[in-house]
Short mmCIF file of C-alpha atoms and ligand atoms in Angstrom, two decimals:
data_model
loop_
_atom_site.label_atom_id
_atom_site.label_comp_id
_atom_site.label_asym_id
_atom_site.label_seq_id
_atom_site.Cartn_x
_atom_site.Cartn_y
_atom_site.Cartn_z
CA UNK A 1 -4.42 -52.50 -89.59
CA UNK A 2 -3.85 -56.23 -90.14
CA UNK A 3 -6.57 -58.34 -88.53
CA UNK A 4 -5.63 -61.62 -86.86
CA UNK A 5 -7.30 -65.03 -86.82
CA UNK A 6 -6.54 -67.99 -84.56
CA UNK A 7 -7.73 -71.33 -85.90
CA UNK A 8 -8.05 -74.45 -83.79
CA UNK A 9 -7.53 -77.59 -85.92
CA UNK A 10 -5.12 -78.27 -88.77
CA UNK A 11 -7.29 -80.71 -90.71
CA UNK A 12 -8.81 -80.29 -94.14
CA UNK A 13 -11.20 -77.53 -93.12
CA UNK A 14 -8.77 -75.67 -90.85
CA UNK A 15 -6.01 -75.48 -93.44
CA UNK A 16 -8.32 -74.47 -96.31
CA UNK A 17 -9.76 -71.73 -94.08
CA UNK A 18 -6.31 -70.59 -93.00
CA UNK A 19 -5.03 -70.30 -96.58
CA UNK A 20 -8.14 -68.37 -97.66
CA UNK A 21 -7.79 -65.82 -94.81
CA UNK A 22 -4.04 -65.37 -95.28
CA UNK A 23 -4.57 -64.76 -98.99
CA UNK A 24 -6.90 -61.90 -98.01
CA UNK A 25 -4.31 -60.20 -95.85
CA UNK A 26 -5.16 -61.59 -92.40
CA UNK A 27 -2.42 -62.73 -90.02
CA UNK A 28 -3.28 -66.39 -89.45
CA UNK A 29 -2.14 -68.94 -86.89
CA UNK A 30 -3.34 -72.55 -86.87
CA UNK A 31 -3.13 -74.52 -83.62
CA UNK A 32 -3.15 -78.31 -84.04
CA UNK A 33 -3.12 -80.77 -81.16
CA UNK A 34 -1.12 -83.50 -82.94
CA UNK A 35 2.68 -83.31 -83.05
CA UNK A 36 2.45 -83.10 -86.85
CA UNK A 37 -0.30 -82.53 -89.39
CA UNK A 38 -1.74 -85.90 -90.37
CA UNK A 39 -4.99 -87.42 -91.49
CA UNK A 40 -7.04 -90.37 -90.34
CA UNK A 41 -8.38 -92.51 -93.14
CA UNK A 42 -7.17 -93.50 -96.56
CA UNK A 43 -8.50 -91.81 -99.70
CA UNK A 44 -10.97 -88.98 -100.14
CA UNK A 45 -13.47 -88.02 -102.82
CA UNK A 46 -13.28 -84.40 -103.90
CA UNK A 47 -16.21 -83.35 -106.07
CA UNK A 48 -16.45 -80.38 -108.43
CA UNK A 49 -17.34 -77.93 -105.65
CA UNK A 50 -14.31 -78.92 -103.55
CA UNK A 51 -12.01 -78.84 -106.58
CA UNK A 52 -13.07 -75.26 -107.27
CA UNK A 53 -12.14 -74.33 -103.71
CA UNK A 54 -8.74 -75.97 -104.15
CA UNK A 55 -8.25 -73.96 -107.34
CA UNK A 56 -9.23 -70.74 -105.55
CA UNK A 57 -6.68 -71.25 -102.77
CA UNK A 58 -3.93 -72.54 -105.08
CA UNK A 59 -3.86 -76.17 -103.87
CA UNK A 60 -5.51 -77.90 -106.84
CA UNK A 61 -2.49 -79.04 -108.84
CA UNK A 62 -0.69 -80.62 -105.91
CA UNK A 63 -3.84 -82.16 -104.39
CA UNK A 64 -4.87 -83.87 -107.61
CA UNK A 65 -1.56 -84.78 -109.26
CA UNK A 66 -1.59 -88.44 -110.28
CA UNK A 67 -4.91 -88.99 -108.52
CA UNK A 68 -7.53 -91.27 -109.99
CA UNK A 69 -10.37 -89.66 -111.94
CA UNK A 70 -13.27 -92.05 -112.37
CA UNK A 71 -15.79 -91.70 -115.16
CA UNK A 72 -18.58 -93.55 -113.29
CA UNK A 73 -19.81 -93.89 -109.73
CA UNK A 74 -21.54 -97.22 -110.04
CA UNK A 75 -23.97 -98.89 -107.64
CA UNK A 76 -24.23 -102.70 -107.68
CA UNK A 77 -26.49 -105.06 -105.76
CA UNK A 78 -25.86 -108.35 -103.98
CA UNK A 79 -25.97 -110.20 -107.33
CA UNK A 80 -23.53 -107.75 -108.95
CA UNK A 81 -26.38 -106.30 -111.01
CA UNK A 82 -25.92 -102.63 -111.84
CA UNK A 83 -28.49 -100.61 -109.89
CA UNK A 84 -27.15 -97.34 -111.27
CA UNK A 85 -24.44 -97.00 -113.92
CA UNK A 86 -23.45 -93.63 -112.45
CA UNK A 87 -21.87 -92.04 -115.54
CA UNK A 88 -20.50 -88.67 -114.40
CA UNK A 89 -21.35 -85.65 -116.56
CA UNK A 90 -18.44 -84.03 -118.40
CA UNK A 91 -18.77 -80.79 -116.40
CA UNK A 92 -18.61 -82.50 -113.00
CA UNK A 93 -15.08 -83.38 -112.03
CA UNK A 94 -14.40 -85.97 -109.34
CA UNK A 95 -10.96 -86.90 -108.01
CA UNK A 96 -9.96 -89.33 -105.26
CA UNK A 97 -6.41 -88.69 -104.02
CA UNK A 98 -4.90 -90.16 -100.87
CA UNK A 99 -5.94 -88.03 -97.89
CA UNK A 100 -2.32 -87.32 -97.06
CA UNK A 101 -1.83 -85.79 -100.53
CA UNK A 102 -4.78 -83.43 -99.99
CA UNK A 103 -3.55 -82.41 -96.55
CA UNK A 104 -0.01 -81.76 -97.81
CA UNK A 105 -1.33 -79.65 -100.66
CA UNK A 106 -3.38 -77.58 -98.21
CA UNK A 107 -0.44 -77.26 -95.83
CA UNK A 108 1.82 -76.05 -98.64
CA UNK A 109 -0.81 -73.51 -99.76
CA UNK A 110 -0.86 -72.25 -96.16
CA UNK A 111 2.92 -72.00 -95.94
CA UNK A 112 3.09 -70.12 -99.27
CA UNK A 113 0.44 -67.71 -97.98
CA UNK A 114 2.31 -66.99 -94.73
CA UNK A 115 0.17 -69.00 -92.29
CA UNK A 116 1.89 -69.95 -89.07
CA UNK A 117 1.21 -73.54 -88.01
CA UNK A 118 1.73 -74.48 -84.37
CA UNK A 119 1.52 -78.20 -83.54
CA UNK A 120 1.26 -80.11 -80.22
CA UNK A 121 -1.18 -77.45 -79.00
CA UNK A 122 -4.53 -78.73 -77.77
CA UNK A 123 -7.47 -76.36 -77.49
CA UNK A 124 -9.54 -76.99 -74.38
CA UNK A 125 -11.94 -74.07 -74.70
CA UNK A 126 -12.80 -70.77 -76.33
CA UNK A 127 -14.63 -67.57 -75.52
CA UNK A 128 -16.77 -65.28 -77.69
CA UNK A 129 -13.97 -62.68 -77.56
CA UNK A 130 -11.95 -64.40 -80.31
CA UNK A 131 -10.03 -66.31 -77.68
CA UNK A 132 -8.70 -69.89 -77.64
CA UNK A 133 -7.71 -71.57 -74.40
CA UNK A 134 -5.06 -74.30 -74.55
CA UNK A 135 -4.18 -77.21 -72.26
CA UNK A 136 -2.10 -75.73 -69.43
CA UNK A 137 -4.29 -72.62 -69.33
CA UNK A 138 -2.43 -70.53 -71.93
CA UNK A 139 -4.77 -68.26 -73.91
CA UNK A 140 -4.43 -66.48 -77.23
CA UNK A 141 -6.72 -63.72 -78.32
CA UNK A 142 -7.23 -62.74 -81.95
CA UNK A 143 -9.69 -60.51 -83.75
CA UNK A 144 -11.39 -63.73 -84.83
CA UNK A 145 -11.11 -67.31 -83.54
CA UNK A 146 -12.35 -70.31 -85.52
CA UNK A 147 -12.92 -73.84 -84.25
CA UNK A 148 -12.26 -76.34 -87.04
CA UNK A 149 -11.41 -78.96 -84.46
CA UNK A 150 -13.54 -81.83 -85.70
CA UNK A 151 -16.41 -83.88 -84.37
CA UNK A 152 -15.53 -83.53 -80.68
CA UNK A 153 -14.86 -79.78 -81.01
CA UNK A 154 -13.92 -78.11 -77.76
CA UNK A 155 -14.65 -74.72 -79.29
CA UNK A 156 -18.25 -75.76 -80.07
CA UNK A 157 -18.65 -77.27 -76.62
CA UNK A 158 -17.36 -74.30 -74.70
CA UNK A 159 -19.52 -71.84 -76.66
CA UNK A 160 -22.60 -74.04 -76.11
CA UNK A 161 -23.49 -74.03 -79.83
CA UNK A 162 -24.50 -77.68 -80.33
CA UNK A 163 -28.12 -78.62 -80.84
CA UNK A 164 -27.65 -82.24 -82.04
CA UNK A 165 -24.87 -84.83 -82.08
CA UNK A 166 -26.20 -88.09 -83.43
CA UNK A 167 -24.07 -91.14 -84.16
CA UNK A 168 -25.10 -93.53 -86.92
CA UNK A 169 -25.83 -97.23 -86.41
CA UNK A 170 -23.33 -98.12 -89.10
CA UNK A 171 -19.63 -97.46 -89.32
CA UNK A 172 -16.80 -98.06 -91.71
CA UNK A 173 -13.45 -99.83 -92.00
CA UNK A 174 -11.06 -97.80 -94.12
CA UNK A 175 -7.83 -99.06 -95.60
CA UNK A 176 -5.52 -99.00 -98.60
CA UNK A 177 -4.47 -101.99 -100.70
CA UNK A 178 -2.06 -102.09 -103.60
CA UNK A 179 -3.61 -101.73 -107.03
CA UNK A 180 -3.25 -104.54 -109.52
CA UNK A 181 -5.19 -103.17 -112.47
CA UNK A 182 -4.61 -106.31 -114.54
CA UNK A 183 -6.91 -108.20 -112.17
CA UNK A 184 -9.86 -105.88 -112.87
CA UNK A 185 -12.31 -106.96 -115.51
CA UNK A 186 -12.59 -104.54 -118.41
CA UNK A 187 -16.09 -103.48 -117.35
CA UNK A 188 -14.78 -102.50 -113.88
CA UNK A 189 -11.86 -100.34 -115.00
CA UNK A 190 -12.01 -96.56 -114.60
CA UNK A 191 -14.92 -96.62 -112.13
CA UNK A 192 -15.76 -96.12 -108.52
CA UNK A 193 -17.88 -99.12 -107.55
CA UNK A 194 -20.15 -99.30 -104.52
CA UNK A 195 -21.43 -102.82 -103.81
CA UNK A 196 -24.33 -103.56 -101.46
CA UNK A 197 -25.29 -106.81 -99.76
CA UNK A 198 -27.64 -106.96 -96.77
CA UNK A 199 -26.34 -104.52 -94.18
CA UNK A 200 -22.83 -104.46 -95.65
CA UNK A 201 -21.32 -102.19 -98.28
CA UNK A 202 -18.00 -102.48 -100.11
CA UNK A 203 -16.80 -99.31 -101.83
CA UNK A 204 -13.85 -99.54 -104.21
CA UNK A 205 -11.98 -96.29 -104.81
CA UNK A 206 -8.77 -96.27 -106.81
CA UNK A 207 -6.63 -93.38 -105.51
CA UNK A 208 -3.71 -93.52 -107.95
CA UNK A 209 -1.87 -95.99 -110.16
CA UNK A 210 -0.45 -97.81 -107.13
CA UNK A 211 -3.23 -97.86 -104.55
CA UNK A 212 -6.93 -98.60 -104.01
CA UNK A 213 -8.89 -97.31 -101.03
CA UNK A 214 -11.52 -99.68 -99.65
CA UNK A 215 -14.38 -98.49 -97.42
CA UNK A 216 -16.22 -101.41 -95.86
CA UNK A 217 -19.42 -100.43 -94.08
CA UNK A 218 -21.45 -102.49 -91.62
CA UNK A 219 -23.51 -101.95 -88.46
CA UNK A 220 -21.64 -101.11 -85.29
CA UNK A 221 -22.99 -104.26 -83.60
CA UNK A 222 -21.62 -106.55 -86.35
CA UNK A 223 -18.61 -107.78 -84.36
CA UNK A 224 -17.17 -109.93 -87.17
CA UNK A 225 -17.83 -107.31 -89.85
CA UNK A 226 -15.95 -104.59 -88.01
CA UNK A 227 -13.13 -106.78 -86.69
CA UNK A 228 -9.50 -105.60 -87.10
CA UNK A 229 -7.49 -107.44 -88.42
CA UNK A 230 -10.25 -107.84 -90.97
CA UNK A 231 -12.17 -111.10 -91.08
CA UNK A 232 -11.64 -111.69 -94.78
CA UNK A 233 -13.91 -114.75 -94.95
CA UNK A 234 -16.89 -112.74 -93.70
CA UNK A 235 -16.34 -110.03 -96.32
CA UNK A 236 -15.61 -112.51 -99.13
CA UNK A 237 -18.85 -114.30 -98.36
CA UNK A 238 -20.78 -111.06 -98.91
CA UNK A 239 -18.68 -109.83 -101.86
CA UNK A 240 -17.25 -112.93 -103.62
CA UNK A 241 -16.59 -111.02 -106.83
CA UNK A 242 -14.05 -108.88 -104.97
CA UNK A 243 -12.22 -111.75 -103.24
CA UNK A 244 -9.02 -110.80 -105.11
CA UNK A 245 -9.11 -107.35 -103.48
CA UNK A 246 -10.06 -108.67 -100.03
CA UNK A 247 -7.14 -111.13 -100.17
CA UNK A 248 -4.77 -108.15 -100.51
CA UNK A 249 -5.93 -106.47 -97.28
CA UNK A 250 -3.12 -106.08 -94.72
CA UNK A 251 -3.30 -105.67 -90.92
CA UNK A 252 -3.87 -101.88 -90.92
CA UNK A 253 -7.39 -100.42 -90.98
CA UNK A 254 -9.36 -97.82 -89.06
CA UNK A 255 -12.94 -98.27 -87.82
CA UNK A 256 -15.39 -95.54 -86.90
CA UNK A 257 -19.08 -94.72 -86.81
CA UNK A 258 -20.33 -91.46 -88.30
CA UNK A 259 -21.53 -88.31 -86.58
CA UNK A 260 -24.22 -85.87 -87.61
CA UNK A 261 -23.80 -82.49 -85.94
CA UNK A 262 -26.14 -79.54 -86.00
CA UNK A 263 -25.71 -76.26 -84.18
CA UNK A 264 -28.19 -73.54 -83.34
CA UNK A 265 -25.55 -71.02 -84.42
CA UNK A 266 -22.12 -71.23 -86.03
CA UNK A 267 -20.69 -68.38 -84.00
CA UNK A 268 -20.80 -66.52 -80.73
CA UNK A 269 -19.34 -63.01 -80.70
CA UNK A 270 -16.03 -63.11 -82.57
CA UNK A 271 -15.60 -66.90 -82.47
CA UNK A 272 -16.94 -69.20 -85.18
CA UNK A 273 -16.98 -72.93 -85.92
CA UNK A 274 -17.04 -74.78 -89.22
CA UNK A 275 -16.30 -78.16 -90.80
CA UNK A 276 -17.16 -81.29 -88.82
CA UNK A 277 -17.16 -79.17 -85.66
CA UNK A 278 -20.30 -77.40 -86.93
CA UNK A 279 -21.87 -79.61 -89.61
CA UNK A 280 -20.49 -83.17 -89.66
CA UNK A 281 -22.38 -85.52 -91.93
CA UNK A 282 -22.19 -89.23 -92.78
CA UNK A 283 -19.83 -89.79 -95.73
CA UNK A 284 -22.45 -91.21 -98.11
CA UNK A 285 -22.13 -88.32 -100.57
CA UNK A 286 -18.38 -87.88 -100.03
CA UNK A 287 -18.90 -84.22 -99.17
CA UNK A 288 -17.97 -83.63 -95.49
CA UNK A 289 -14.49 -82.41 -96.43
CA UNK A 290 -15.83 -80.51 -99.44
CA UNK A 291 -18.32 -78.69 -97.21
CA UNK A 292 -15.58 -77.88 -94.68
CA UNK A 293 -13.31 -76.37 -97.36
CA UNK A 294 -16.06 -74.43 -99.12
CA UNK A 295 -17.40 -73.04 -95.87
CA UNK A 296 -13.91 -71.94 -94.81
CA UNK A 297 -13.41 -70.08 -98.08
CA UNK A 298 -16.91 -68.56 -97.82
CA UNK A 299 -16.08 -67.30 -94.33
CA UNK A 300 -12.87 -65.64 -95.51
CA UNK A 301 -14.76 -63.98 -98.38
CA UNK A 302 -17.56 -62.84 -96.03
CA UNK A 303 -15.02 -61.12 -93.78
CA UNK A 304 -12.89 -59.75 -96.62
CA UNK A 305 -14.16 -56.18 -96.27
CA UNK A 306 -14.11 -56.06 -92.46
CA UNK A 307 -11.54 -53.61 -91.14
CA UNK A 308 -12.83 -53.17 -87.60
CA UNK A 309 -13.16 -56.17 -85.27
CA UNK A 310 -16.45 -54.75 -83.96
CA UNK A 311 -18.02 -55.57 -87.33
CA UNK A 312 -17.05 -59.25 -87.12
CA UNK A 313 -20.11 -60.64 -85.25
CA UNK A 314 -22.55 -59.22 -87.85
CA UNK A 315 -20.40 -60.51 -90.72
CA UNK A 316 -20.38 -63.96 -89.11
CA UNK A 317 -24.17 -63.96 -88.94
CA UNK A 318 -24.43 -62.99 -92.61
CA UNK A 319 -21.96 -65.77 -93.57
CA UNK A 320 -23.98 -68.36 -91.67
CA UNK A 321 -27.27 -67.25 -93.24
CA UNK A 322 -25.77 -67.56 -96.69
CA UNK A 323 -23.99 -70.93 -96.27
CA UNK A 324 -26.37 -72.93 -94.08
CA UNK A 325 -28.92 -73.90 -96.76
CA UNK A 326 -26.49 -75.78 -99.04
CA UNK A 327 -24.65 -77.41 -96.15
CA UNK A 328 -27.82 -78.58 -94.42
CA UNK A 329 -29.24 -79.82 -97.70
CA UNK A 330 -26.12 -81.93 -98.22
CA UNK A 331 -26.28 -83.24 -94.64
CA UNK A 332 -29.95 -84.23 -95.05
CA UNK A 333 -29.41 -86.05 -98.33
CA UNK A 334 -26.33 -87.81 -97.10
CA UNK A 335 -28.40 -89.13 -94.22
CA UNK A 336 -31.27 -90.27 -96.51
CA UNK A 337 -28.79 -92.07 -98.72
CA UNK A 338 -27.53 -94.07 -95.75
CA UNK A 339 -31.08 -95.25 -95.00
CA UNK A 340 -30.99 -97.35 -98.19
CA UNK A 341 -28.82 -99.80 -96.24
CA UNK A 342 -31.79 -100.94 -94.21
CA UNK A 343 -33.92 -101.96 -97.20
CA UNK A 344 -34.06 -105.66 -98.16
CA UNK A 345 -31.81 -106.36 -101.17
CA UNK A 346 -34.57 -106.72 -103.76
CA UNK A 347 -36.39 -103.63 -102.53
CA UNK A 348 -33.12 -101.68 -102.54
CA UNK A 349 -32.51 -102.69 -106.16
CA UNK A 350 -35.84 -101.23 -107.26
CA UNK A 351 -35.59 -98.13 -105.08
CA UNK A 352 -32.07 -97.20 -106.18
CA UNK A 353 -32.77 -97.93 -109.81
CA UNK A 354 -35.87 -95.79 -109.98
CA UNK A 355 -34.69 -93.05 -107.60
CA UNK A 356 -31.36 -92.43 -109.30
CA UNK A 357 -32.93 -92.33 -112.75
CA UNK A 358 -35.31 -89.62 -111.53
CA UNK A 359 -33.77 -86.26 -112.55
CA UNK A 360 -35.17 -84.50 -109.49
CA UNK A 361 -33.65 -87.01 -107.04
CA UNK A 362 -30.34 -86.90 -108.90
CA UNK A 363 -30.36 -83.11 -108.76
CA UNK A 364 -30.86 -83.21 -104.98
CA UNK A 365 -28.05 -85.73 -104.48
CA UNK A 366 -25.65 -83.73 -106.66
CA UNK A 367 -26.76 -80.27 -105.57
CA UNK A 368 -23.66 -79.80 -103.44
CA UNK A 369 -21.31 -81.06 -106.18
CA UNK A 370 -23.01 -78.68 -108.64
CA UNK A 371 -22.90 -75.76 -106.22
CA UNK A 372 -20.68 -72.83 -107.11
CA UNK A 373 -18.87 -72.11 -103.82
CA UNK A 374 -18.46 -68.47 -102.84
CA UNK A 375 -15.03 -67.22 -103.91
CA UNK A 376 -14.61 -69.72 -106.76
CA UNK A 377 -14.90 -69.72 -110.54
CA UNK A 378 -16.48 -72.28 -112.84
CA UNK A 379 -13.82 -74.09 -114.88
CA UNK A 380 -13.64 -73.20 -118.54
CA UNK A 381 -13.92 -75.74 -121.35
CA UNK A 382 -10.13 -76.07 -121.60
CA UNK A 383 -9.81 -77.08 -117.93
CA UNK A 384 -12.57 -79.69 -118.34
CA UNK A 385 -10.93 -81.03 -121.50
CA UNK A 386 -7.54 -81.29 -119.80
CA UNK A 387 -9.18 -83.07 -116.91
CA UNK A 388 -10.72 -85.69 -119.19
CA UNK A 389 -7.45 -86.07 -121.14
CA UNK A 390 -5.42 -86.52 -117.96
CA UNK A 391 -7.82 -89.26 -116.98
CA UNK A 392 -7.56 -90.97 -120.36
CA UNK A 393 -3.75 -90.82 -120.25
CA UNK A 394 -3.54 -92.22 -116.71
CA UNK A 395 -5.71 -95.20 -117.66
C1 FAD B 1 -15.41 -93.04 -93.42
C2 FAD B 1 -15.39 -91.60 -93.85
C3 FAD B 1 -15.23 -91.31 -95.20
C4 FAD B 1 -15.26 -89.98 -95.62
N1 FAD B 1 -15.11 -89.71 -96.95
C5 FAD B 1 -15.14 -88.44 -97.38
C6 FAD B 1 -14.98 -88.14 -98.78
O1 FAD B 1 -14.76 -89.04 -99.59
N2 FAD B 1 -15.03 -86.84 -99.17
C7 FAD B 1 -15.23 -85.82 -98.27
O2 FAD B 1 -15.26 -84.64 -98.67
N3 FAD B 1 -15.38 -86.08 -96.94
C8 FAD B 1 -15.34 -87.35 -96.49
N4 FAD B 1 -15.47 -87.62 -95.16
C9 FAD B 1 -15.69 -86.49 -94.23
C10 FAD B 1 -14.40 -85.74 -93.96
O3 FAD B 1 -13.39 -86.62 -93.53
C11 FAD B 1 -14.64 -84.68 -92.90
O4 FAD B 1 -15.82 -84.00 -93.16
C12 FAD B 1 -13.47 -83.70 -92.89
O5 FAD B 1 -12.29 -84.36 -92.50
C13 FAD B 1 -13.78 -82.55 -91.96
O6 FAD B 1 -12.68 -81.71 -91.88
P1 FAD B 1 -12.42 -80.85 -90.57
O7 FAD B 1 -11.17 -80.11 -90.84
O8 FAD B 1 -13.64 -80.15 -90.19
O9 FAD B 1 -12.18 -81.93 -89.41
P2 FAD B 1 -11.01 -82.97 -89.26
O10 FAD B 1 -10.56 -83.47 -90.57
O11 FAD B 1 -11.50 -83.96 -88.24
O12 FAD B 1 -9.81 -82.13 -88.65
C14 FAD B 1 -9.86 -81.66 -87.34
C15 FAD B 1 -8.45 -81.33 -86.92
O13 FAD B 1 -8.50 -80.71 -85.64
C16 FAD B 1 -7.58 -81.34 -84.77
N5 FAD B 1 -8.13 -81.22 -83.43
C17 FAD B 1 -9.16 -81.92 -82.90
N6 FAD B 1 -9.38 -81.52 -81.64
C18 FAD B 1 -8.47 -80.55 -81.39
C19 FAD B 1 -8.21 -79.76 -80.24
N7 FAD B 1 -8.91 -79.90 -79.12
N8 FAD B 1 -7.21 -78.85 -80.30
C20 FAD B 1 -6.49 -78.69 -81.46
N9 FAD B 1 -6.69 -79.44 -82.55
C21 FAD B 1 -7.68 -80.34 -82.51
C22 FAD B 1 -7.49 -82.75 -85.27
O14 FAD B 1 -6.30 -83.39 -84.85
C23 FAD B 1 -7.55 -82.55 -86.78
O15 FAD B 1 -6.30 -82.28 -87.33
C24 FAD B 1 -15.44 -88.94 -94.69
C25 FAD B 1 -15.58 -89.23 -93.33
C26 FAD B 1 -15.56 -90.55 -92.91
C27 FAD B 1 -15.71 -90.84 -91.45
#
């Protein structure tokens, strides 16, 4: 008998989960509240762990085609001194495509796997019986329901699973500018560069040959810092070296603070939650989407052998027990990393320099990127070599 799954939310996590279930023979329907699948935000970092998930569900090639592959993730202070050179090891891939490219790749993997995607359908609640309730009172019942409906998840709320929803003091402006590589100094080319000054941060992320994604972080109460259209003078004063990028900023940007979500359980009966709905984290490690995708694949693998819906609740508990430690580790370290903002500049310089050169600290920060997600394979030497060559050719 074919088991069915109803997924609320057609974002990064929902689509990765849907593809993974459909590829294991489940009949999958995704319900998305927007009239079409689309993302908020500009670019997205996908670390080694997330790339392995994309490979496992057949979305890797499309998600990464033409996308920038940096060799360094560099940290610089208010005087443009390098706090951490951030050379990435050869066996840790990192790609930063436009978000829309990732979402399209996931959508196409779903379509190829037979997932049905229903848009303009807002979930307003759920029950532990694998049931989603939509606006207007219509209900669908499946063997399994999954809420991957983001930070303000209605599925989480109606099952009463939340134990903490904390919003950070700082938030971020996200936008895309056109790339003009000729204007980069040689020492800046081929890198992701995170610049710190006081309570502001300026993260430069090339996404492809044409575009650069800028993430500009400041406290929520910094009215000029978070202004849209962006107050270029304020940002140029803090980051004069990057005035040529700031001058290229157009009128479009999004602003948002970050959420940290913890739940006392990730499921009730035959209904589960994952992604930001269950374990949102600040984006300091660039892993929220990676965690959503890897947890969705892990869930599909955990339920692979289930043939009777009565066995689903126990399988959900086993999945949660196995996946929580890595996800909560990543959440914790992403939060610590954000605390660096509140150090005075000179103290931050010393702390970052010594902390990131400590192998133990580095191993904690990169534990998620180095994690082998359930249902994935480590890349062989040829894949890693091709990755490096593709980078060299595109630069
Ligand atoms: C500034 C910033 C930068 C980030 N950078 C990175 C990064 O570089 N790398 C990374 O891995 N992660 C990053 N993240 C985190 C990442 O964006 C999230 O963790 C990821 O999008 C979570 O995926 P999701 O599918 O759980 O939720 P979402 O992407 O939020 O998707 C939820 C989906 O559900 C839909 N939905 C919501 N409510 C309902 C409803 N009631 N009914 C039906 N549908 C509904 C939404 O429309 C949406 O399509 C960043 C986050 C922020 C804020």
